[in-house]
PDB file of C-alpha atoms in Angstrom:
ATOM      1  CA  UNK A   1     -37.325  11.056 -17.623  1.00 38.00           C
ATOM      2  CA  UNK A   2     -36.535  12.335 -14.146  1.00 42.00           C
ATOM      3  CA  UNK A   3     -33.571  10.723 -12.393  1.00 53.00           C
ATOM      4  CA  UNK A   4     -34.213   9.084  -9.037  1.00 52.00           C
ATOM      5  CA  UNK A   5     -31.669   9.753  -6.289  1.00 54.00           C
ATOM      6  CA  UNK A   6     -31.544   6.866  -3.840  1.00 56.00           C
ATOM      7  CA  UNK A   7     -29.595   6.848  -0.595  1.00 61.00           C
ATOM      8  CA  UNK A   8     -29.053   4.527   2.341  1.00 64.00           C
ATOM      9  CA  UNK A   9     -31.897   6.286   4.168  1.00 72.00           C
ATOM     10  CA  UNK A  10     -34.405   5.777   1.353  1.00 75.00           C
ATOM     11  CA  UNK A  11     -33.106   2.916  -0.835  1.00 73.00           C
ATOM     12  CA  UNK A  12     -36.516   2.277  -2.400  1.00 75.00           C
ATOM     13  CA  UNK A  13     -37.373   5.757  -3.618  1.00 76.00           C
ATOM     14  CA  UNK A  14     -36.247   9.242  -4.466  1.00 81.00           C
ATOM     15  CA  UNK A  15     -34.529  11.071  -1.598  1.00 82.00           C
ATOM     16  CA  UNK A  16     -35.229  14.566  -2.921  1.00 85.00           C
ATOM     17  CA  UNK A  17     -37.852  16.458  -0.870  1.00 86.00           C
ATOM     18  CA  UNK A  18     -37.872  13.738   1.784  1.00 86.00           C
ATOM     19  CA  UNK A  19     -37.691  14.841   5.399  1.00 85.00           C
ATOM     20  CA  UNK A  20     -35.544  13.641   8.265  1.00 81.00           C
ATOM     21  CA  UNK A  21     -35.324  14.835  11.838  1.00 79.00           C
ATOM     22  CA  UNK A  22     -32.151  16.166  13.409  1.00 77.00           C
ATOM     23  CA  UNK A  23     -31.763  15.034  17.021  1.00 75.00           C
ATOM     24  CA  UNK A  24     -30.091  17.584  19.272  1.00 72.00           C
ATOM     25  CA  UNK A  25     -29.852  15.347  22.340  1.00 73.00           C
ATOM     26  CA  UNK A  26     -29.593  11.606  23.052  1.00 73.00           C
ATOM     27  CA  UNK A  27     -33.213  11.540  24.196  1.00 72.00           C
ATOM     28  CA  UNK A  28     -34.342  12.546  20.695  1.00 69.00           C
ATOM     29  CA  UNK A  29     -32.592   9.705  18.877  1.00 70.00           C
ATOM     30  CA  UNK A  30     -35.712   7.533  18.841  1.00 72.00           C
ATOM     31  CA  UNK A  31     -38.416   9.946  19.923  1.00 74.00           C
ATOM     32  CA  UNK A  32     -40.081  12.657  17.871  1.00 75.00           C
ATOM     33  CA  UNK A  33     -41.487  15.549  19.879  1.00 74.00           C
ATOM     34  CA  UNK A  34     -42.799  19.041  19.489  1.00 75.00           C
ATOM     35  CA  UNK A  35     -39.276  20.482  19.488  1.00 74.00           C
ATOM     36  CA  UNK A  36     -37.867  18.052  16.942  1.00 77.00           C
ATOM     37  CA  UNK A  37     -36.043  19.827  14.158  1.00 79.00           C
ATOM     38  CA  UNK A  38     -36.840  18.619  10.663  1.00 82.00           C
ATOM     39  CA  UNK A  39     -34.622  18.821   7.605  1.00 83.00           C
ATOM     40  CA  UNK A  40     -35.630  18.596   3.946  1.00 86.00           C
ATOM     41  CA  UNK A  41     -33.353  16.863   1.426  1.00 87.00           C
ATOM     42  CA  UNK A  42     -32.542  19.220  -1.448  1.00 87.00           C
ATOM     43  CA  UNK A  43     -29.689  17.270  -3.045  1.00 86.00           C
ATOM     44  CA  UNK A  44     -27.631  14.083  -2.950  1.00 84.00           C
ATOM     45  CA  UNK A  45     -23.850  13.895  -3.258  1.00 82.00           C
ATOM     46  CA  UNK A  46     -21.746  10.899  -4.151  1.00 80.00           C
ATOM     47  CA  UNK A  47     -20.001   8.759  -1.546  1.00 77.00           C
ATOM     48  CA  UNK A  48     -16.903  10.212   0.089  1.00 74.00           C
ATOM     49  CA  UNK A  49     -14.234   8.914   2.466  1.00 72.00           C
ATOM     50  CA  UNK A  50     -14.452  10.897   5.676  1.00 71.00           C
ATOM     51  CA  UNK A  51     -11.903   9.117   7.846  1.00 68.00           C
ATOM     52  CA  UNK A  52      -8.842   8.742   5.667  1.00 67.00           C
ATOM     53  CA  UNK A  53      -8.012   6.824   2.488  1.00 67.00           C
ATOM     54  CA  UNK A  54      -7.679   3.472   4.271  1.00 63.00           C
ATOM     55  CA  UNK A  55     -10.773   3.588   6.440  1.00 59.00           C
ATOM     56  CA  UNK A  56     -12.656   0.351   6.831  1.00 56.00           C
ATOM     57  CA  UNK A  57     -15.179  -0.420   4.149  1.00 56.00           C
ATOM     58  CA  UNK A  58     -18.757   0.410   4.906  1.00 57.00           C
ATOM     59  CA  UNK A  59     -21.144   3.298   4.723  1.00 62.00           C
ATOM     60  CA  UNK A  60     -22.679   5.585   7.297  1.00 65.00           C
ATOM     61  CA  UNK A  61     -25.445   8.121   6.997  1.00 69.00           C
ATOM     62  CA  UNK A  62     -24.081  11.627   6.571  1.00 75.00           C
ATOM     63  CA  UNK A  63     -25.821  14.888   5.857  1.00 79.00           C
ATOM     64  CA  UNK A  64     -24.535  18.340   4.998  1.00 82.00           C
ATOM     65  CA  UNK A  65     -26.145  21.450   6.437  1.00 81.00           C
ATOM     66  CA  UNK A  66     -26.063  24.972   4.969  1.00 78.00           C
ATOM     67  CA  UNK A  67     -23.759  27.393   6.721  1.00 76.00           C
ATOM     68  CA  UNK A  68     -26.730  29.641   7.456  1.00 73.00           C
ATOM     69  CA  UNK A  69     -28.428  26.834   9.386  1.00 71.00           C
ATOM     70  CA  UNK A  70     -25.535  25.906  11.631  1.00 73.00           C
ATOM     71  CA  UNK A  71     -22.208  27.723  11.669  1.00 69.00           C
ATOM     72  CA  UNK A  72     -19.274  25.426  12.426  1.00 71.00           C
ATOM     73  CA  UNK A  73     -16.501  26.408  14.798  1.00 73.00           C
ATOM     74  CA  UNK A  74     -13.909  26.092  12.051  1.00 74.00           C
ATOM     75  CA  UNK A  75     -14.036  25.921   8.282  1.00 77.00           C
ATOM     76  CA  UNK A  76     -11.842  23.882   5.964  1.00 79.00           C
ATOM     77  CA  UNK A  77     -11.183  24.608   2.319  1.00 81.00           C
ATOM     78  CA  UNK A  78      -9.887  22.353  -0.433  1.00 83.00           C
ATOM     79  CA  UNK A  79      -8.072  24.347  -3.120  1.00 84.00           C
ATOM     80  CA  UNK A  80      -6.928  22.992  -6.470  1.00 84.00           C
ATOM     81  CA  UNK A  81      -3.798  24.593  -7.922  1.00 83.00           C
ATOM     82  CA  UNK A  82      -1.905  24.227 -11.174  1.00 82.00           C
ATOM     83  CA  UNK A  83       1.569  24.953  -9.788  1.00 79.00           C
ATOM     84  CA  UNK A  84       3.356  24.286  -6.512  1.00 82.00           C
ATOM     85  CA  UNK A  85       0.635  24.029  -3.820  1.00 80.00           C
ATOM     86  CA  UNK A  86       2.728  25.635  -1.072  1.00 78.00           C
ATOM     87  CA  UNK A  87       3.345  28.708  -3.240  1.00 80.00           C
ATOM     88  CA  UNK A  88      -0.199  30.012  -2.684  1.00 83.00           C
ATOM     89  CA  UNK A  89      -0.114  29.962   1.127  1.00 83.00           C
ATOM     90  CA  UNK A  90       1.061  33.582   1.289  1.00 84.00           C
ATOM     91  CA  UNK A  91      -1.707  34.668  -1.081  1.00 84.00           C
ATOM     92  CA  UNK A  92      -4.258  32.796   1.034  1.00 84.00           C
ATOM     93  CA  UNK A  93      -3.134  34.545   4.207  1.00 84.00           C
ATOM     94  CA  UNK A  94      -3.271  37.900   2.442  1.00 87.00           C
ATOM     95  CA  UNK A  95      -6.771  37.282   1.097  1.00 86.00           C
ATOM     96  CA  UNK A  96      -8.007  36.057   4.483  1.00 83.00           C
ATOM     97  CA  UNK A  97      -6.552  39.065   6.314  1.00 86.00           C
ATOM     98  CA  UNK A  98      -8.417  41.364   3.959  1.00 87.00           C
ATOM     99  CA  UNK A  99     -11.677  39.732   5.038  1.00 84.00           C
ATOM    100  CA  UNK A 100     -10.911  39.491   8.763  1.00 82.00           C
ATOM    101  CA  UNK A 101      -7.506  39.969  10.391  1.00 83.00           C
ATOM    102  CA  UNK A 102      -8.605  38.037  13.476  1.00 83.00           C
ATOM    103  CA  UNK A 103      -9.316  34.797  11.630  1.00 80.00           C
ATOM    104  CA  UNK A 104      -6.301  32.440  11.798  1.00 82.00           C
ATOM    105  CA  UNK A 105      -5.120  30.258   8.959  1.00 83.00           C
ATOM    106  CA  UNK A 106      -3.707  26.993  10.281  1.00 83.00           C
ATOM    107  CA  UNK A 107      -3.083  23.346   9.430  1.00 84.00           C
ATOM    108  CA  UNK A 108      -2.292  24.116   5.782  1.00 85.00           C
ATOM    109  CA  UNK A 109      -1.115  20.928   4.053  1.00 86.00           C
ATOM    110  CA  UNK A 110      -0.984  19.516   0.569  1.00 84.00           C
ATOM    111  CA  UNK A 111      -3.079  16.489  -0.351  1.00 83.00           C
ATOM    112  CA  UNK A 112       0.054  14.328  -0.556  1.00 82.00           C
ATOM    113  CA  UNK A 113       0.990  15.381   2.990  1.00 84.00           C
ATOM    114  CA  UNK A 114      -2.513  14.559   4.183  1.00 82.00           C
ATOM    115  CA  UNK A 115      -2.287  11.148   2.568  1.00 81.00           C
ATOM    116  CA  UNK A 116       1.119  10.473   4.124  1.00 81.00           C
ATOM    117  CA  UNK A 117      -0.170  11.407   7.573  1.00 81.00           C
ATOM    118  CA  UNK A 118      -3.198   9.157   7.135  1.00 78.00           C
ATOM    119  CA  UNK A 119      -0.930   6.282   6.082  1.00 78.00           C
ATOM    120  CA  UNK A 120       1.798   6.942   8.663  1.00 78.00           C
ATOM    121  CA  UNK A 121       1.028   3.992  10.937  1.00 75.00           C
ATOM    122  CA  UNK A 122       0.831   1.601   8.003  1.00 75.00           C
ATOM    123  CA  UNK A 123       3.885   3.121   6.337  1.00 78.00           C
ATOM    124  CA  UNK A 124       5.984   2.485   9.452  1.00 80.00           C
ATOM    125  CA  UNK A 125       4.722  -1.088   9.566  1.00 79.00           C
ATOM    126  CA  UNK A 126       5.573  -1.629   5.894  1.00 78.00           C
ATOM    127  CA  UNK A 127       9.043  -0.130   6.380  1.00 83.00           C
ATOM    128  CA  UNK A 128       9.650  -2.586   9.220  1.00 86.00           C
ATOM    129  CA  UNK A 129       8.305  -5.444   7.091  1.00 81.00           C
ATOM    130  CA  UNK A 130      10.579  -4.351   4.228  1.00 83.00           C
ATOM    131  CA  UNK A 131      13.572  -4.405   6.561  1.00 89.00           C
ATOM    132  CA  UNK A 132      12.705  -7.928   7.715  1.00 89.00           C
ATOM    133  CA  UNK A 133      12.212  -8.988   4.102  1.00 82.00           C
ATOM    134  CA  UNK A 134      15.652  -7.625   3.160  1.00 85.00           C
ATOM    135  CA  UNK A 135      17.230  -9.512   6.064  1.00 89.00           C
ATOM    136  CA  UNK A 136      15.367 -12.666   4.995  1.00 84.00           C
ATOM    137  CA  UNK A 137      16.639 -12.315   1.408  1.00 79.00           C
ATOM    138  CA  UNK A 138      20.183 -11.778   2.694  1.00 84.00           C
ATOM    139  CA  UNK A 139      20.002 -14.856   4.908  1.00 85.00           C
ATOM    140  CA  UNK A 140      18.511 -16.848   2.049  1.00 79.00           C
ATOM    141  CA  UNK A 141      21.400 -15.820  -0.196  1.00 79.00           C
ATOM    142  CA  UNK A 142      23.910 -16.904   2.459  1.00 83.00           C
ATOM    143  CA  UNK A 143      22.098 -20.211   2.885  1.00 82.00           C
ATOM    144  CA  UNK A 144      22.017 -20.799  -0.866  1.00 76.00           C
ATOM    145  CA  UNK A 145      25.717 -19.990  -1.088  1.00 78.00           C
ATOM    146  CA  UNK A 146      26.465 -22.463   1.706  1.00 81.00           C
ATOM    147  CA  UNK A 147      24.406 -25.217   0.061  1.00 78.00           C
ATOM    148  CA  UNK A 148      26.142 -24.722  -3.288  1.00 74.00           C
ATOM    149  CA  UNK A 149      29.578 -24.557  -1.677  1.00 76.00           C
ATOM    150  CA  UNK A 150      28.824 -27.872   0.018  1.00 78.00           C
ATOM    151  CA  UNK A 151      27.546 -29.217  -3.301  1.00 75.00           C
ATOM    152  CA  UNK A 152      30.803 -28.245  -5.026  1.00 72.00           C
ATOM    153  CA  UNK A 153      32.872 -29.811  -2.249  1.00 72.00           C
ATOM    154  CA  UNK A 154      30.923 -33.056  -2.316  1.00 73.00           C
ATOM    155  CA  UNK A 155      31.093 -33.356  -6.121  1.00 72.00           C
ATOM    156  CA  UNK A 156      34.635 -32.099  -6.540  1.00 73.00           C
ATOM    157  CA  UNK A 157      35.825 -35.468  -7.914  1.00 75.00           C
ATOM    158  CA  UNK A 158      32.919 -35.598 -10.375  1.00 75.00           C
ATOM    159  CA  UNK A 159      33.689 -32.058 -11.517  1.00 75.00           C
ATOM    160  CA  UNK A 160      37.369 -32.963 -11.874  1.00 76.00           C
ATOM    161  CA  UNK A 161      36.481 -35.977 -14.033  1.00 78.00           C
ATOM    162  CA  UNK A 162      34.206 -33.822 -16.184  1.00 76.00           C
ATOM    163  CA  UNK A 163      37.037 -31.366 -16.756  1.00 74.00           C
ATOM    164  CA  UNK A 164      39.513 -34.185 -17.412  1.00 77.00           C
ATOM    165  CA  UNK A 165      37.357 -35.730 -20.156  1.00 77.00           C
ATOM    166  CA  UNK A 166      36.919 -32.434 -21.963  1.00 77.00           C
ATOM    167  CA  UNK A 167      34.184 -30.477 -20.243  1.00 77.00           C
ATOM    168  CA  UNK A 168      34.666 -26.719 -20.344  1.00 81.00           C
ATOM    169  CA  UNK A 169      34.692 -24.294 -17.455  1.00 79.00           C
ATOM    170  CA  UNK A 170      31.574 -22.602 -18.767  1.00 82.00           C
ATOM    171  CA  UNK A 171      29.763 -25.952 -18.723  1.00 82.00           C
ATOM    172  CA  UNK A 172      30.765 -26.476 -15.080  1.00 79.00           C
ATOM    173  CA  UNK A 173      29.572 -22.977 -14.218  1.00 80.00           C
ATOM    174  CA  UNK A 174      26.271 -23.721 -15.959  1.00 82.00           C
ATOM    175  CA  UNK A 175      25.921 -26.974 -14.001  1.00 80.00           C
ATOM    176  CA  UNK A 176      26.310 -25.243 -10.652  1.00 79.00           C
ATOM    177  CA  UNK A 177      24.066 -22.355 -11.672  1.00 81.00           C
ATOM    178  CA  UNK A 178      21.343 -24.771 -12.741  1.00 83.00           C
ATOM    179  CA  UNK A 179      21.511 -26.509  -9.385  1.00 79.00           C
ATOM    180  CA  UNK A 180      21.271 -23.233  -7.480  1.00 78.00           C
ATOM    181  CA  UNK A 181      18.640 -21.574  -9.617  1.00 81.00           C
ATOM    182  CA  UNK A 182      16.442 -24.673  -9.614  1.00 83.00           C
ATOM    183  CA  UNK A 183      16.260 -24.447  -5.810  1.00 79.00           C
ATOM    184  CA  UNK A 184      15.634 -20.708  -5.993  1.00 79.00           C
ATOM    185  CA  UNK A 185      12.853 -21.086  -8.563  1.00 83.00           C
ATOM    186  CA  UNK A 186      11.216 -23.807  -6.491  1.00 84.00           C
ATOM    187  CA  UNK A 187      11.251 -21.463  -3.500  1.00 81.00           C
ATOM    188  CA  UNK A 188       9.838 -18.605  -5.571  1.00 81.00           C
ATOM    189  CA  UNK A 189       6.990 -20.801  -6.831  1.00 84.00           C
ATOM    190  CA  UNK A 190       6.116 -21.899  -3.298  1.00 84.00           C
ATOM    191  CA  UNK A 191       6.299 -18.282  -2.133  1.00 79.00           C
ATOM    192  CA  UNK A 192       4.011 -17.121  -4.953  1.00 79.00           C
ATOM    193  CA  UNK A 193       1.464 -19.793  -4.054  1.00 82.00           C
ATOM    194  CA  UNK A 194       1.644 -18.726  -0.416  1.00 79.00           C
ATOM    195  CA  UNK A 195       1.177 -15.093  -1.454  1.00 76.00           C
ATOM    196  CA  UNK A 196      -1.950 -15.956  -3.405  1.00 76.00           C
ATOM    197  CA  UNK A 197      -3.274 -18.076  -0.551  1.00 77.00           C
ATOM    198  CA  UNK A 198      -2.646 -15.585   2.271  1.00 74.00           C
ATOM    199  CA  UNK A 199      -2.954 -12.348   0.289  1.00 69.00           C
ATOM    200  CA  UNK A 200      -6.350 -11.587   1.795  1.00 71.00           C
ATOM    201  CA  UNK A 201      -4.840 -11.532   5.284  1.00 72.00           C
ATOM    202  CA  UNK A 202      -2.573  -8.593   4.418  1.00 68.00           C
ATOM    203  CA  UNK A 203      -4.913  -6.835   2.001  1.00 67.00           C
ATOM    204  CA  UNK A 204      -6.216  -4.563   4.772  1.00 65.00           C
ATOM    205  CA  UNK A 205      -2.665  -3.348   5.472  1.00 62.00           C
ATOM    206  CA  UNK A 206      -2.051  -2.243   1.889  1.00 64.00           C
ATOM    207  CA  UNK A 207      -3.081   0.951   0.152  1.00 59.00           C
ATOM    208  CA  UNK A 208      -3.107   1.305  -3.603  1.00 62.00           C
ATOM    209  CA  UNK A 209      -1.465  -2.115  -4.048  1.00 66.00           C
ATOM    210  CA  UNK A 210      -3.124  -5.419  -4.833  1.00 71.00           C
ATOM    211  CA  UNK A 211      -1.522  -8.270  -2.822  1.00 68.00           C
ATOM    212  CA  UNK A 212      -1.584 -10.404  -5.991  1.00 71.00           C
ATOM    213  CA  UNK A 213      -0.542  -7.617  -8.363  1.00 73.00           C
ATOM    214  CA  UNK A 214       1.211  -9.281 -11.370  1.00 77.00           C
ATOM    215  CA  UNK A 215       3.748  -6.470 -11.723  1.00 77.00           C
ATOM    216  CA  UNK A 216       4.779  -6.660  -8.071  1.00 73.00           C
ATOM    217  CA  UNK A 217       5.017 -10.445  -8.151  1.00 77.00           C
ATOM    218  CA  UNK A 218       7.086 -10.353 -11.359  1.00 82.00           C
ATOM    219  CA  UNK A 219       9.471  -7.771  -9.911  1.00 81.00           C
ATOM    220  CA  UNK A 220       9.808  -9.789  -6.695  1.00 77.00           C
ATOM    221  CA  UNK A 221      10.490 -12.967  -8.675  1.00 80.00           C
ATOM    222  CA  UNK A 222      13.170 -11.301 -10.787  1.00 82.00           C
ATOM    223  CA  UNK A 223      14.781  -9.778  -7.684  1.00 80.00           C
ATOM    224  CA  UNK A 224      14.941 -13.109  -5.862  1.00 77.00           C
ATOM    225  CA  UNK A 225      16.316 -14.871  -8.940  1.00 79.00           C
ATOM    226  CA  UNK A 226      18.960 -12.168  -9.345  1.00 81.00           C
ATOM    227  CA  UNK A 227      19.984 -12.542  -5.689  1.00 79.00           C
ATOM    228  CA  UNK A 228      20.125 -16.322  -6.121  1.00 78.00           C
ATOM    229  CA  UNK A 229      22.264 -15.960  -9.255  1.00 80.00           C
ATOM    230  CA  UNK A 230      24.705 -13.701  -7.385  1.00 79.00           C
ATOM    231  CA  UNK A 231      24.865 -16.237  -4.554  1.00 77.00           C
ATOM    232  CA  UNK A 232      25.663 -18.978  -7.100  1.00 77.00           C
ATOM    233  CA  UNK A 233      28.474 -17.149  -8.898  1.00 79.00           C
ATOM    234  CA  UNK A 234      31.240 -17.711  -6.318  1.00 77.00           C
ATOM    235  CA  UNK A 235      30.649 -21.485  -5.896  1.00 77.00           C
ATOM    236  CA  UNK A 236      30.252 -21.846  -9.662  1.00 77.00           C
ATOM    237  CA  UNK A 237      33.551 -20.086 -10.387  1.00 77.00           C
ATOM    238  CA  UNK A 238      35.255 -22.129  -7.684  1.00 76.00           C
ATOM    239  CA  UNK A 239      33.942 -25.335  -9.257  1.00 73.00           C
ATOM    240  CA  UNK A 240      35.188 -24.272 -12.690  1.00 73.00           C
ATOM    241  CA  UNK A 241      38.736 -23.691 -11.397  1.00 72.00           C
ATOM    242  CA  UNK A 242      39.296 -26.862  -9.390  1.00 68.00           C
ATOM    243  CA  UNK A 243      42.732 -28.437  -9.697  1.00 66.00           C
ATOM    244  CA  UNK A 244      42.019 -31.540 -11.769  1.00 63.00           C
ATOM    245  CA  UNK A 245      45.207 -33.453 -10.839  1.00 64.00           C
ATOM    246  CA  UNK A 246      44.877 -32.729  -7.128  1.00 65.00           C
ATOM    247  CA  UNK A 247      41.189 -33.581  -7.116  1.00 60.00           C
ATOM    248  CA  UNK A 248      41.646 -36.914  -8.945  1.00 57.00           C
ATOM    249  CA  UNK A 249      44.639 -37.929  -6.829  1.00 63.00           C
ATOM    250  CA  UNK A 250      42.903 -37.190  -3.561  1.00 57.00           C
ATOM    251  CA  UNK A 251      41.920 -40.307  -1.575  1.00 56.00           C
TER     252      UNK A 251
END
């Protein structure tokens, strides 16, 4: 059974041996004349990204011409290597000079460098967003510390009574940690729901990362909980070491 190769130009049939005209001027875009140049399809290639790895979704008609038909002004090569890619640049220059010493070799980059250049604008934006996120986490930790410090101050008499009737310091530390972590977990849950709700808005700014990726969300949750736990330690230790006699005798 012969395979049928469909394309965007001929979605309802085989593209092989079909003809298409090649306009050489704007006036030939919609008009076929005596000087119209026709091309015959001899093969179909799979879809490729032509404008970077984060180009907008969508397809456009593209055709490849033999070098004998139309010689381009410059030629690009993609070379696969097994070792360090930059190690073959000298060999490439030597091989090219043996063919023609006047032909320059320029803009030699690895695929990772090409990808980084294509993502440069988005990488800078994400670095700035990461900086703002770090500042937000720091401010959140300070705010959580302040809330727990106020909590310890307001319940100092209660904590003193607990210690006086036999409660241990570890139990007091656990009490304060539970109060702080419960607020942190509530914030994390609300943040996760907001991430799921607004993830589509930032999906176009991400590359290779799903805005609702479970691994990323788990790591973020653990990081925020760890920061919250660190912010709770000082108030918790302060609550566990209150002076019972002074606290109970205070007016």
